[in-house]
mmCIF file of C-alpha atoms in Angstrom:
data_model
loop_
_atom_site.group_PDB
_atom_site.id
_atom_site.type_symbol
_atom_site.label_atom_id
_atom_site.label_comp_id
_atom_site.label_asym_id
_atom_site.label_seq_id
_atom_site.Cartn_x
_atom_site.Cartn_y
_atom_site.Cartn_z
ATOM 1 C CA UNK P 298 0.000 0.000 0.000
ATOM 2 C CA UNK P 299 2.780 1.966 0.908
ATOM 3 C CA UNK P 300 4.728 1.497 -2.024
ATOM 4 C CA UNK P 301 1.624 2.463 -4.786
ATOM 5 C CA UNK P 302 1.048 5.733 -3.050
ATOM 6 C CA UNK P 303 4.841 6.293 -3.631
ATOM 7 C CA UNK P 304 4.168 5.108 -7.243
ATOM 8 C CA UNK P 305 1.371 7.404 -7.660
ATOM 9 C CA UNK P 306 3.060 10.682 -6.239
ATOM 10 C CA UNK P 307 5.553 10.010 -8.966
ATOM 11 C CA UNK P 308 3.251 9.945 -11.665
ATOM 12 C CA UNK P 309 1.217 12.697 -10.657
ATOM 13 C CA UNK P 310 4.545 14.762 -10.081
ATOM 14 C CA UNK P 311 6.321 13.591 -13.448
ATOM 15 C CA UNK P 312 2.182 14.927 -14.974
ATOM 16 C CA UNK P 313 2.472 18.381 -13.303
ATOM 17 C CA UNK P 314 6.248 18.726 -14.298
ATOM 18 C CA UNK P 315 5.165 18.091 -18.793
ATOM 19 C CA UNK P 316 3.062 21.245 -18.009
ATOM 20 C CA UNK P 317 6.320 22.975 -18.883
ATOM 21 C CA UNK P 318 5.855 21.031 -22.218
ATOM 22 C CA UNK P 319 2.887 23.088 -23.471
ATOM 23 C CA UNK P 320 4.010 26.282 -22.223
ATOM 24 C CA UNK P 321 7.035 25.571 -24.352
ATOM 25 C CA UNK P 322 4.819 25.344 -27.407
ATOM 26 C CA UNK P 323 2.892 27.897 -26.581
ATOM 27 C CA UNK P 324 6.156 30.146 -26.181
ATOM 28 C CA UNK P 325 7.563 29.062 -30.043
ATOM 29 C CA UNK P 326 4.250 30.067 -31.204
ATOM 30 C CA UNK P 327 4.396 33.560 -30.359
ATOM 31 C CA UNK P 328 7.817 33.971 -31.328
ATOM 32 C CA UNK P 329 7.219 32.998 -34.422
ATOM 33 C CA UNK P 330 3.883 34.877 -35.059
ATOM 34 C CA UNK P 331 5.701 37.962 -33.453
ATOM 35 C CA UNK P 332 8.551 37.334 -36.218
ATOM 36 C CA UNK P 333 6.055 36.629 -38.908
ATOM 37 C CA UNK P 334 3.800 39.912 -38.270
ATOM 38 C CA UNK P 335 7.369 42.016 -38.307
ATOM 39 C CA UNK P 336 8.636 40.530 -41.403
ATOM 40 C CA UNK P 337 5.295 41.367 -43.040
ATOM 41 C CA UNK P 338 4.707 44.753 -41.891
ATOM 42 C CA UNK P 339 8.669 45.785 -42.297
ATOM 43 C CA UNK P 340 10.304 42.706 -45.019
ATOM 44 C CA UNK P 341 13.570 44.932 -45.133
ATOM 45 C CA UNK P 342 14.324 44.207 -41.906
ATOM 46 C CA UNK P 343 13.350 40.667 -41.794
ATOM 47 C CA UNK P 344 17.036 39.358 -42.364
ATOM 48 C CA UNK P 345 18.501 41.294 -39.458
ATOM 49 C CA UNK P 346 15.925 39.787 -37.282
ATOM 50 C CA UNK P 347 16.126 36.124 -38.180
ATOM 51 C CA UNK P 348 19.206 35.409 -35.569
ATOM 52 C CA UNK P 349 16.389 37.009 -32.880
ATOM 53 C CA UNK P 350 13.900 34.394 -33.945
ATOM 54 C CA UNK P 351 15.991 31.546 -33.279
ATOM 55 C CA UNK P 352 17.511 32.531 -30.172
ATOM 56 C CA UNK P 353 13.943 33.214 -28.712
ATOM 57 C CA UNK P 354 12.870 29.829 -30.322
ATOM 58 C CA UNK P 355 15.801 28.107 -28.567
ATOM 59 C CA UNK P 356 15.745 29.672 -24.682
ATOM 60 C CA UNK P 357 11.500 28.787 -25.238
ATOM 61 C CA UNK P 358 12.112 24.915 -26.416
ATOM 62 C CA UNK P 359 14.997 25.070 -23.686
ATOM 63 C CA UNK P 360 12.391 25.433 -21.142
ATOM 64 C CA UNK P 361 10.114 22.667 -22.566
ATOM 65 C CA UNK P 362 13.465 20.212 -22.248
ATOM 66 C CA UNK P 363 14.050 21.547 -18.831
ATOM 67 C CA UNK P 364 10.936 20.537 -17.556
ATOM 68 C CA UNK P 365 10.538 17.132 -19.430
ATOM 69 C CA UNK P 366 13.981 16.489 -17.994
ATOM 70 C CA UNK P 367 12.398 17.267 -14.453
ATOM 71 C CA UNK P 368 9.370 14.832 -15.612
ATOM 72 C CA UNK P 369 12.171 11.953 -16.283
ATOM 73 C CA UNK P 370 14.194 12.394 -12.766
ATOM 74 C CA UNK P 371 10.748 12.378 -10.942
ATOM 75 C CA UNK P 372 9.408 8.932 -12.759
ATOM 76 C CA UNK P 373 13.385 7.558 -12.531
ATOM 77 C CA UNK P 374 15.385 8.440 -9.902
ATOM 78 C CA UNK P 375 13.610 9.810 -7.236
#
């Protein structure tokens, strides 16, 4: 009994932590939108601001890895 409430607190933790998943995808969607309504309203400038897109893109999947990494330590080592 002991050991499937254990079991269950890990499951339920590893659920809460993938949260950080869709708030990941939710975060590469608006940078790209954001990108995609400057590039249309100013398309000179749409070079100069392609290195911004994928930085944002990268520190916003970063946190989606950061928290499915959390997800896998809670199922697996704790």
């Amino acid at each position: 009994m002991e050991g499937d409430i254990a079991n269950m607190g890990q499951y339920i933790g590893a659920g809460l932590a993938t949260i950080g998943l869709g708030g990941a995808g939710i975060g590469v969607g608006n940078v790209a939108s954001n990108y995609l309504a400057g590039a249309l309203r100013n398309p000179a400038a749409a070079g100069e601001q392609q290195a911004m897109l994928f930085v944002g893109m990268a520190f916003a999947e970063a946190l989606g890895i950061f928290s499915f990494l959390v997800a896998l330590l809670l199922l697996f080592a704790v």
